[in-house]
Amino acid sequence: MKIAQDQEFYLTESLKQHPSAFIIFDKDLRIKWMNNSSKYIFTCDDEKDLKIKGVFSLGESKKLEEVKIASSFESNIEIQLRNITFFLRSRVHEVPLEDNSSFFLLEVITNSKESLEAMKGTIACIEHDRIDLAYQKQIDLKSGKLVGLEALLRMRDEDGNIIPNDKFIPLIEGESLFSLVVMASLEKLKEAFELKNEFDMKGVTTYLNVSAHTAMQDNFTNIFIDFVKALDLEPGELGLEITETAELADVKKAGESFQKLKDVGIPLAIDDFGAGYSSLSYLRDLPVDSVKLDKVFAQTISEKTTAELIKFVVSVCETLSLNMLGEGIETDDQKEKFIKIGCPNGQGYLMHRPEFIKDLKKSL
Ligand code: G
Ligand code: MN
């Protein structure tokens, strides 16, 4: 008995200041101990703030008798932190004790200190309702008519300052936790569909930004499909802008998921087209409805090469009956050039700066 206690003591002493988050729990899922890093990311001083609601093994754990050393398995842990519940990707170590009992050591899997910070920041934003949306108008360049709204995620830190999206999002996109951000965004997005009660929003599509990796996962696809059904939206009222920061591993799967979204009337726009991994092949492999040309094209539209490239995309979009929009239009000259080349729609600070719903209403 004494030996087991000593074992636990040495383990907890050595993990106390470890940079990774570690939690010890027993077979009844009662949390017995957390290290400082766990307390830090969940912002709690007390184990009572956190509950483990379920452990869903993603791999096989070997029987203890056979192993005699700590065995581990990857797991999705359902965590309840005060009032929010979410899944965490973790590794669970089953640690055998000398007295033939054992306990479980949960290790929150993070790649870096930055992703730990991103996780902490995101959890705090969700818990304290610091997720908001700003909207930017998309217009028909020739007539100036409103054709779309892009909902832009705006998360705030505890002092109310906007957290740049590239600071957290790329780091937590692969985490189950991210579904809570999408859920919170959709909850907010309901305000955009209430505009119908006050304004003529016919033909206006409201777009939310998602990464292709997010949109192609079944649980996410279903979140969007359920949303459209719950709000009884007409086809084309909600759209998704698909951004990509990494190469799509499974284009076929993505295509199938996207088709399901299209089937319920959610149009898909390829965001930041022509930059990063947003390549021409997307137009071939994915059932997209429109192309949003990356803002770098607007910035360099005076250069002959850029103008020719835009001309080329215009022609491709016309042939394939795709919508097209130029992003990041900041000057009259850029706008005129887009019109001259034949790009139908545009978005940018020249026409409209992103606004929160309250201000948007004044400018509609
Ligand atoms: O990747 P995506 O196209 O979704 O990025 C949109 C971002 O670009 C938003 O954060 C928005 O504030 C910003 N943005 C919108 N219009 C302009 C513009 O005219 N110029 C610049 N530099 N940024 C813009
Ligand atoms: Mn976008």
mmCIF file of N, CA and C in Angstrom, residues 98-203:
data_model
loop_
_atom_site.group_PDB
_atom_site.id
_atom_site.type_symbol
_atom_site.label_atom_id
_atom_site.label_comp_id
_atom_site.label_asym_id
_atom_site.label_seq_id
_atom_site.Cartn_x
_atom_site.Cartn_y
_atom_site.Cartn_z
ATOM 1 N N GLU A 98 2.086 -0.981 -7.684
ATOM 2 C CA GLU A 98 2.698 -2.197 -7.118
ATOM 3 C C GLU A 98 1.675 -3.064 -6.389
ATOM 4 N N ASP A 99 0.604 -2.428 -5.881
ATOM 5 C CA ASP A 99 -0.382 -3.214 -5.116
ATOM 6 C C ASP A 99 -1.480 -3.773 -6.027
ATOM 7 N N ASN A 100 -1.193 -3.860 -7.327
ATOM 8 C CA ASN A 100 -2.121 -4.428 -8.306
ATOM 9 C C ASN A 100 -3.318 -3.550 -8.659
ATOM 10 N N SER A 101 -3.386 -2.366 -8.057
ATOM 11 C CA SER A 101 -4.424 -1.440 -8.518
ATOM 12 C C SER A 101 -3.813 -0.593 -9.650
ATOM 13 N N SER A 102 -4.574 0.353 -10.139
ATOM 14 C CA SER A 102 -4.021 1.226 -11.181
ATOM 15 C C SER A 102 -4.770 2.558 -11.157
ATOM 16 N N PHE A 103 -4.222 3.521 -11.810
ATOM 17 C CA PHE A 103 -4.979 4.751 -12.006
ATOM 18 C C PHE A 103 -4.738 5.244 -13.422
ATOM 19 N N PHE A 104 -5.495 6.236 -13.808
ATOM 20 C CA PHE A 104 -5.409 6.719 -15.185
ATOM 21 C C PHE A 104 -4.815 8.122 -15.225
ATOM 22 N N LEU A 105 -3.919 8.268 -16.168
ATOM 23 C CA LEU A 105 -3.267 9.548 -16.337
ATOM 24 C C LEU A 105 -3.665 10.087 -17.712
ATOM 25 N N LEU A 106 -4.348 11.197 -17.712
ATOM 26 C CA LEU A 106 -4.807 11.771 -18.974
ATOM 27 C C LEU A 106 -3.816 12.842 -19.414
ATOM 28 N N GLU A 107 -3.406 12.736 -20.645
ATOM 29 C CA GLU A 107 -2.483 13.722 -21.196
ATOM 30 C C GLU A 107 -3.181 14.429 -22.351
ATOM 31 N N VAL A 108 -3.368 15.720 -22.213
ATOM 32 C CA VAL A 108 -4.000 16.476 -23.302
ATOM 33 C C VAL A 108 -2.971 16.612 -24.424
ATOM 34 N N ILE A 109 -3.340 16.159 -25.615
ATOM 35 C CA ILE A 109 -2.381 16.182 -26.719
ATOM 36 C C ILE A 109 -2.344 17.560 -27.356
ATOM 37 N N THR A 110 -1.203 18.190 -27.272
ATOM 38 C CA THR A 110 -1.013 19.455 -27.980
ATOM 39 C C THR A 110 0.354 19.401 -28.634
ATOM 40 N N ASN A 111 0.458 20.099 -29.755
ATOM 41 C CA ASN A 111 1.699 20.027 -30.511
ATOM 42 C C ASN A 111 2.747 21.003 -29.995
ATOM 43 N N SER A 112 2.286 22.063 -29.395
ATOM 44 C CA SER A 112 3.226 23.108 -29.028
ATOM 45 C C SER A 112 2.621 23.989 -27.949
ATOM 46 N N LYS A 113 3.464 24.849 -27.442
ATOM 47 C CA LYS A 113 3.000 25.806 -26.449
ATOM 48 C C LYS A 113 1.928 26.708 -27.073
ATOM 49 N N GLU A 114 2.114 27.026 -28.356
ATOM 50 C CA GLU A 114 1.154 27.894 -29.050
ATOM 51 C C GLU A 114 -0.220 27.227 -29.130
ATOM 52 N N SER A 115 -0.231 25.907 -29.407
ATOM 53 C CA SER A 115 -1.552 25.279 -29.521
ATOM 54 C C SER A 115 -2.207 25.147 -28.154
ATOM 55 N N LEU A 116 -1.382 25.027 -27.111
ATOM 56 C CA LEU A 116 -1.915 25.033 -25.746
ATOM 57 C C LEU A 116 -2.572 26.382 -25.442
ATOM 58 N N GLU A 117 -1.881 27.444 -25.846
ATOM 59 C CA GLU A 117 -2.416 28.797 -25.646
ATOM 60 C C GLU A 117 -3.707 28.987 -26.443
ATOM 61 N N ALA A 118 -3.692 28.469 -27.671
ATOM 62 C CA ALA A 118 -4.869 28.604 -28.531
ATOM 63 C C ALA A 118 -6.054 27.872 -27.906
ATOM 64 N N MET A 119 -5.777 26.716 -27.337
ATOM 65 C CA MET A 119 -6.834 25.929 -26.709
ATOM 66 C C MET A 119 -7.397 26.684 -25.499
ATOM 67 N N LYS A 120 -6.495 27.181 -24.684
ATOM 68 C CA LYS A 120 -6.913 27.948 -23.503
ATOM 69 C C LYS A 120 -7.750 29.165 -23.907
ATOM 70 N N GLY A 121 -7.245 29.899 -24.916
ATOM 71 C CA GLY A 121 -7.929 31.106 -25.369
ATOM 72 C C GLY A 121 -9.307 30.793 -25.936
ATOM 73 N N THR A 122 -9.368 29.711 -26.710
ATOM 74 C CA THR A 122 -10.642 29.346 -27.334
ATOM 75 C C THR A 122 -11.652 28.901 -26.289
ATOM 76 N N ILE A 123 -11.196 28.081 -25.345
ATOM 77 C CA ILE A 123 -12.091 27.628 -24.271
ATOM 78 C C ILE A 123 -12.661 28.842 -23.536
ATOM 79 N N ALA A 124 -11.786 29.809 -23.249
ATOM 80 C CA ALA A 124 -12.244 31.001 -22.522
ATOM 81 C C ALA A 124 -13.266 31.796 -23.344
ATOM 82 N N CYS A 125 -13.007 31.922 -24.672
ATOM 83 C CA CYS A 125 -13.946 32.670 -25.527
ATOM 84 C C CYS A 125 -15.321 32.001 -25.557
ATOM 85 N N ILE A 126 -15.313 30.682 -25.621
ATOM 86 C CA ILE A 126 -16.589 29.969 -25.667
ATOM 87 C C ILE A 126 -17.304 30.120 -24.324
ATOM 88 N N GLU A 127 -16.558 29.895 -23.276
ATOM 89 C CA GLU A 127 -17.176 29.931 -21.953
ATOM 90 C C GLU A 127 -17.736 31.309 -21.622
ATOM 91 N N HIS A 128 -17.036 32.344 -22.046
ATOM 92 C CA HIS A 128 -17.459 33.694 -21.652
ATOM 93 C C HIS A 128 -18.137 34.453 -22.790
ATOM 94 N N ASP A 129 -18.600 33.694 -23.789
ATOM 95 C CA ASP A 129 -19.403 34.295 -24.851
ATOM 96 C C ASP A 129 -18.671 35.445 -25.532
ATOM 97 N N ARG A 130 -17.411 35.214 -25.851
ATOM 98 C CA ARG A 130 -16.624 36.256 -26.514
ATOM 99 C C ARG A 130 -16.413 35.938 -27.994
ATOM 100 N N ILE A 131 -17.411 35.257 -28.577
ATOM 101 C CA ILE A 131 -17.349 34.944 -30.004
ATOM 102 C C ILE A 131 -18.409 35.775 -30.715
ATOM 103 N N ASP A 132 -17.964 36.559 -31.665
ATOM 104 C CA ASP A 132 -18.890 37.450 -32.355
ATOM 105 C C ASP A 132 -18.655 37.364 -33.865
ATOM 106 N N LEU A 133 -19.548 37.970 -34.617
ATOM 107 C CA LEU A 133 -19.387 37.993 -36.069
ATOM 108 C C LEU A 133 -19.471 39.424 -36.571
ATOM 109 N N ALA A 134 -18.557 39.769 -37.466
ATOM 110 C CA ALA A 134 -18.653 41.035 -38.183
ATOM 111 C C ALA A 134 -19.042 40.676 -39.614
ATOM 112 N N TYR A 135 -19.754 41.581 -40.271
ATOM 113 C CA TYR A 135 -20.243 41.269 -41.616
ATOM 114 C C TYR A 135 -19.681 42.258 -42.620
ATOM 115 N N GLN A 136 -19.280 41.723 -43.763
ATOM 116 C CA GLN A 136 -18.812 42.591 -44.840
ATOM 117 C C GLN A 136 -19.657 42.337 -46.086
ATOM 118 N N LYS A 137 -20.065 43.452 -46.707
ATOM 119 C CA LYS A 137 -20.946 43.339 -47.882
ATOM 120 C C LYS A 137 -20.179 42.850 -49.110
ATOM 121 N N GLN A 138 -20.861 42.074 -49.909
ATOM 122 C CA GLN A 138 -20.355 41.672 -51.219
ATOM 123 C C GLN A 138 -21.317 42.284 -52.231
ATOM 124 N N ILE A 139 -20.769 42.961 -53.208
ATOM 125 C CA ILE A 139 -21.678 43.693 -54.095
ATOM 126 C C ILE A 139 -21.473 43.371 -55.578
ATOM 127 N N ASP A 140 -22.515 43.592 -56.329
ATOM 128 C CA ASP A 140 -22.435 43.537 -57.781
ATOM 129 C C ASP A 140 -21.694 44.809 -58.191
ATOM 130 N N LEU A 141 -20.513 44.645 -58.788
ATOM 131 C CA LEU A 141 -19.648 45.802 -59.020
ATOM 132 C C LEU A 141 -20.279 46.866 -59.924
ATOM 133 N N LYS A 142 -21.025 46.433 -60.927
ATOM 134 C CA LYS A 142 -21.590 47.407 -61.868
ATOM 135 C C LYS A 142 -22.753 48.179 -61.240
ATOM 136 N N SER A 143 -23.687 47.434 -60.621
ATOM 137 C CA SER A 143 -24.899 48.094 -60.127
ATOM 138 C C SER A 143 -24.772 48.560 -58.679
ATOM 139 N N GLY A 144 -23.803 48.013 -57.961
ATOM 140 C CA GLY A 144 -23.657 48.355 -56.550
ATOM 141 C C GLY A 144 -24.649 47.619 -55.661
ATOM 142 N N LYS A 145 -25.392 46.713 -56.253
ATOM 143 C CA LYS A 145 -26.419 45.981 -55.506
ATOM 144 C C LYS A 145 -25.764 44.970 -54.550
ATOM 145 N N LEU A 146 -26.396 44.818 -53.368
ATOM 146 C CA LEU A 146 -25.897 43.846 -52.387
ATOM 147 C C LEU A 146 -26.210 42.421 -52.859
ATOM 148 N N VAL A 147 -25.177 41.565 -52.940
ATOM 149 C CA VAL A 147 -25.427 40.182 -53.347
ATOM 150 C C VAL A 147 -25.089 39.178 -52.245
ATOM 151 N N GLY A 148 -24.244 39.614 -51.308
ATOM 152 C CA GLY A 148 -23.865 38.676 -50.252
ATOM 153 C C GLY A 148 -23.335 39.397 -49.027
ATOM 154 N N LEU A 149 -23.234 38.625 -47.946
ATOM 155 C CA LEU A 149 -22.606 39.124 -46.726
ATOM 156 C C LEU A 149 -21.617 38.055 -46.295
ATOM 157 N N GLU A 150 -20.409 38.482 -45.952
ATOM 158 C CA GLU A 150 -19.476 37.504 -45.396
ATOM 159 C C GLU A 150 -19.419 37.701 -43.899
ATOM 160 N N ALA A 151 -19.717 36.643 -43.160
ATOM 161 C CA ALA A 151 -19.644 36.708 -41.697
ATOM 162 C C ALA A 151 -18.221 36.367 -41.289
ATOM 163 N N LEU A 152 -17.592 37.291 -40.598
ATOM 164 C CA LEU A 152 -16.199 37.106 -40.196
ATOM 165 C C LEU A 152 -16.120 36.896 -38.684
ATOM 166 N N LEU A 153 -15.478 35.818 -38.320
ATOM 167 C CA LEU A 153 -15.342 35.471 -36.909
ATOM 168 C C LEU A 153 -14.496 36.518 -36.191
ATOM 169 N N ARG A 154 -15.003 36.985 -35.076
ATOM 170 C CA ARG A 154 -14.246 37.927 -34.255
ATOM 171 C C ARG A 154 -14.259 37.438 -32.816
ATOM 172 N N MET A 155 -13.114 36.920 -32.375
ATOM 173 C CA MET A 155 -13.020 36.484 -30.977
ATOM 174 C C MET A 155 -12.276 37.577 -30.205
ATOM 175 N N ARG A 156 -12.673 37.717 -28.954
ATOM 176 C CA ARG A 156 -12.063 38.757 -28.122
ATOM 177 C C ARG A 156 -11.341 38.159 -26.921
ATOM 178 N N ASP A 157 -10.293 38.831 -26.494
ATOM 179 C CA ASP A 157 -9.641 38.390 -25.260
ATOM 180 C C ASP A 157 -10.374 39.005 -24.070
ATOM 181 N N GLU A 158 -9.870 38.720 -22.872
ATOM 182 C CA GLU A 158 -10.626 39.155 -21.690
ATOM 183 C C GLU A 158 -10.691 40.666 -21.540
ATOM 184 N N ASP A 159 -9.775 41.378 -22.229
ATOM 185 C CA ASP A 159 -9.828 42.832 -22.167
ATOM 186 C C ASP A 159 -10.706 43.431 -23.267
ATOM 187 N N GLY A 160 -11.309 42.542 -24.070
ATOM 188 C CA GLY A 160 -12.202 43.021 -25.123
ATOM 189 C C GLY A 160 -11.502 43.268 -26.450
ATOM 190 N N ASN A 161 -10.196 43.011 -26.503
ATOM 191 C CA ASN A 161 -9.475 43.221 -27.763
ATOM 192 C C ASN A 161 -9.681 42.038 -28.711
ATOM 193 N N ILE A 162 -9.780 42.358 -29.994
ATOM 194 C CA ILE A 162 -9.962 41.319 -31.003
ATOM 195 C C ILE A 162 -8.699 40.457 -31.104
ATOM 196 N N ILE A 163 -8.893 39.151 -31.096
ATOM 197 C CA ILE A 163 -7.771 38.228 -31.273
ATOM 198 C C ILE A 163 -7.656 37.930 -32.775
ATOM 199 N N PRO A 164 -6.494 38.202 -33.375
ATOM 200 C CA PRO A 164 -6.378 37.921 -34.816
ATOM 201 C C PRO A 164 -6.708 36.449 -35.109
ATOM 202 N N ASN A 165 -7.526 36.218 -36.138
ATOM 203 C CA ASN A 165 -7.980 34.851 -36.403
ATOM 204 C C ASN A 165 -6.846 33.866 -36.662
ATOM 205 N N ASP A 166 -5.766 34.360 -37.277
ATOM 206 C CA ASP A 166 -4.696 33.403 -37.595
ATOM 207 C C ASP A 166 -3.893 32.986 -36.361
ATOM 208 N N LYS A 167 -4.186 33.619 -35.224
ATOM 209 C CA LYS A 167 -3.465 33.258 -34.006
ATOM 210 C C LYS A 167 -3.991 31.945 -33.403
ATOM 211 N N PHE A 168 -5.297 31.778 -33.432
ATOM 212 C CA PHE A 168 -5.896 30.583 -32.810
ATOM 213 C C PHE A 168 -6.407 29.544 -33.801
ATOM 214 N N ILE A 169 -7.147 30.038 -34.794
ATOM 215 C CA ILE A 169 -7.919 29.118 -35.643
ATOM 216 C C ILE A 169 -7.077 27.992 -36.269
ATOM 217 N N PRO A 170 -5.970 28.318 -36.929
ATOM 218 C CA PRO A 170 -5.235 27.213 -37.556
ATOM 219 C C PRO A 170 -4.769 26.162 -36.540
ATOM 220 N N LEU A 171 -4.571 26.598 -35.300
ATOM 221 C CA LEU A 171 -4.069 25.670 -34.291
ATOM 222 C C LEU A 171 -5.142 24.784 -33.674
ATOM 223 N N ILE A 172 -6.369 25.240 -33.715
ATOM 224 C CA ILE A 172 -7.410 24.421 -33.074
ATOM 225 C C ILE A 172 -8.387 23.803 -34.075
ATOM 226 N N GLU A 173 -8.187 24.125 -35.348
ATOM 227 C CA GLU A 173 -9.085 23.621 -36.376
ATOM 228 C C GLU A 173 -9.209 22.103 -36.351
ATOM 229 N N GLY A 174 -8.104 21.434 -36.068
ATOM 230 C CA GLY A 174 -8.118 19.970 -36.063
ATOM 231 C C GLY A 174 -8.671 19.385 -34.771
ATOM 232 N N GLU A 175 -8.963 20.230 -33.796
ATOM 233 C CA GLU A 175 -9.434 19.745 -32.500
ATOM 234 C C GLU A 175 -10.953 19.630 -32.480
ATOM 235 N N SER A 176 -11.448 18.681 -31.703
ATOM 236 C CA SER A 176 -12.896 18.559 -31.543
ATOM 237 C C SER A 176 -13.471 19.851 -30.970
ATOM 238 N N LEU A 177 -12.656 20.478 -30.147
ATOM 239 C CA LEU A 177 -13.059 21.742 -29.525
ATOM 240 C C LEU A 177 -13.560 22.752 -30.550
ATOM 241 N N PHE A 178 -13.022 22.666 -31.765
ATOM 242 C CA PHE A 178 -13.375 23.638 -32.789
ATOM 243 C C PHE A 178 -14.865 23.600 -33.137
ATOM 244 N N SER A 179 -15.479 22.434 -32.955
ATOM 245 C CA SER A 179 -16.911 22.357 -33.283
ATOM 246 C C SER A 179 -17.703 23.332 -32.406
ATOM 247 N N LEU A 180 -17.198 23.598 -31.194
ATOM 248 C CA LEU A 180 -17.902 24.559 -30.333
ATOM 249 C C LEU A 180 -17.801 25.982 -30.888
ATOM 250 N N VAL A 181 -16.682 26.278 -31.546
ATOM 251 C CA VAL A 181 -16.536 27.599 -32.165
ATOM 252 C C VAL A 181 -17.533 27.727 -33.315
ATOM 253 N N VAL A 182 -17.641 26.650 -34.106
ATOM 254 C CA VAL A 182 -18.582 26.665 -35.229
ATOM 255 C C VAL A 182 -20.019 26.789 -34.701
ATOM 256 N N MET A 183 -20.314 26.034 -33.647
ATOM 257 C CA MET A 183 -21.660 26.108 -33.054
ATOM 258 C C MET A 183 -21.948 27.512 -32.544
ATOM 259 N N ALA A 184 -20.960 28.104 -31.857
ATOM 260 C CA ALA A 184 -21.155 29.453 -31.317
ATOM 261 C C ALA A 184 -21.326 30.456 -32.460
ATOM 262 N N SER A 185 -20.568 30.265 -33.546
ATOM 263 C CA SER A 185 -20.701 31.168 -34.702
ATOM 264 C C SER A 185 -22.085 31.037 -35.315
ATOM 265 N N LEU A 186 -22.559 29.816 -35.449
ATOM 266 C CA LEU A 186 -23.879 29.609 -36.046
ATOM 267 C C LEU A 186 -24.974 30.198 -35.167
ATOM 268 N N GLU A 187 -24.789 30.079 -33.882
ATOM 269 C CA GLU A 187 -25.756 30.663 -32.948
ATOM 270 C C GLU A 187 -25.850 32.171 -33.195
ATOM 271 N N LYS A 188 -24.663 32.803 -33.338
ATOM 272 C CA LYS A 188 -24.601 34.239 -33.626
ATOM 273 C C LYS A 188 -25.207 34.558 -34.989
ATOM 274 N N LEU A 189 -24.920 33.670 -35.942
ATOM 275 C CA LEU A 189 -25.324 33.918 -37.325
ATOM 276 C C LEU A 189 -26.840 34.025 -37.490
ATOM 277 N N LYS A 190 -27.569 33.516 -36.522
ATOM 278 C CA LYS A 190 -29.034 33.628 -36.591
ATOM 279 C C LYS A 190 -29.454 35.085 -36.725
ATOM 280 N N GLU A 191 -28.656 35.990 -36.122
ATOM 281 C CA GLU A 191 -28.975 37.414 -36.186
ATOM 282 C C GLU A 191 -28.999 37.902 -37.644
ATOM 283 N N ALA A 192 -28.147 37.307 -38.490
ATOM 284 C CA ALA A 192 -28.091 37.732 -39.894
ATOM 285 C C ALA A 192 -29.376 37.346 -40.619
ATOM 286 N N PHE A 193 -29.963 36.218 -40.230
ATOM 287 C CA PHE A 193 -31.171 35.785 -40.920
ATOM 288 C C PHE A 193 -32.414 36.507 -40.395
ATOM 289 N N GLU A 194 -32.250 37.166 -39.262
ATOM 290 C CA GLU A 194 -33.350 37.994 -38.756
ATOM 291 C C GLU A 194 -33.457 39.306 -39.529
ATOM 292 N N LEU A 195 -32.382 39.642 -40.273
ATOM 293 C CA LEU A 195 -32.419 40.872 -41.075
ATOM 294 C C LEU A 195 -33.568 40.832 -42.078
ATOM 295 N N LYS A 196 -33.950 39.599 -42.451
ATOM 296 C CA LYS A 196 -35.051 39.429 -43.420
ATOM 297 C C LYS A 196 -36.327 40.120 -42.964
ATOM 298 N N ASN A 197 -36.489 40.188 -41.620
ATOM 299 C CA ASN A 197 -37.708 40.796 -41.091
ATOM 300 C C ASN A 197 -37.755 42.304 -41.323
ATOM 301 N N GLU A 198 -36.570 42.915 -41.464
ATOM 302 C CA GLU A 198 -36.526 44.378 -41.588
ATOM 303 C C GLU A 198 -36.123 44.863 -42.966
ATOM 304 N N PHE A 199 -35.342 44.031 -43.667
ATOM 305 C CA PHE A 199 -34.792 44.490 -44.952
ATOM 306 C C PHE A 199 -35.115 43.488 -46.057
ATOM 307 N N ASP A 200 -35.019 43.993 -47.277
ATOM 308 C CA ASP A 200 -35.198 43.096 -48.419
ATOM 309 C C ASP A 200 -33.872 42.366 -48.652
ATOM 310 N N MET A 201 -33.818 41.100 -48.279
ATOM 311 C CA MET A 201 -32.574 40.331 -48.402
ATOM 312 C C MET A 201 -32.673 39.284 -49.515
ATOM 313 N N LYS A 202 -33.607 39.504 -50.419
ATOM 314 C CA LYS A 202 -33.795 38.544 -51.508
ATOM 315 C C LYS A 202 -32.524 38.443 -52.354
ATOM 316 N N GLY A 203 -32.093 37.233 -52.584
ATOM 317 C CA GLY A 203 -30.910 37.028 -53.429
ATOM 318 C C GLY A 203 -29.588 37.272 -52.719
#
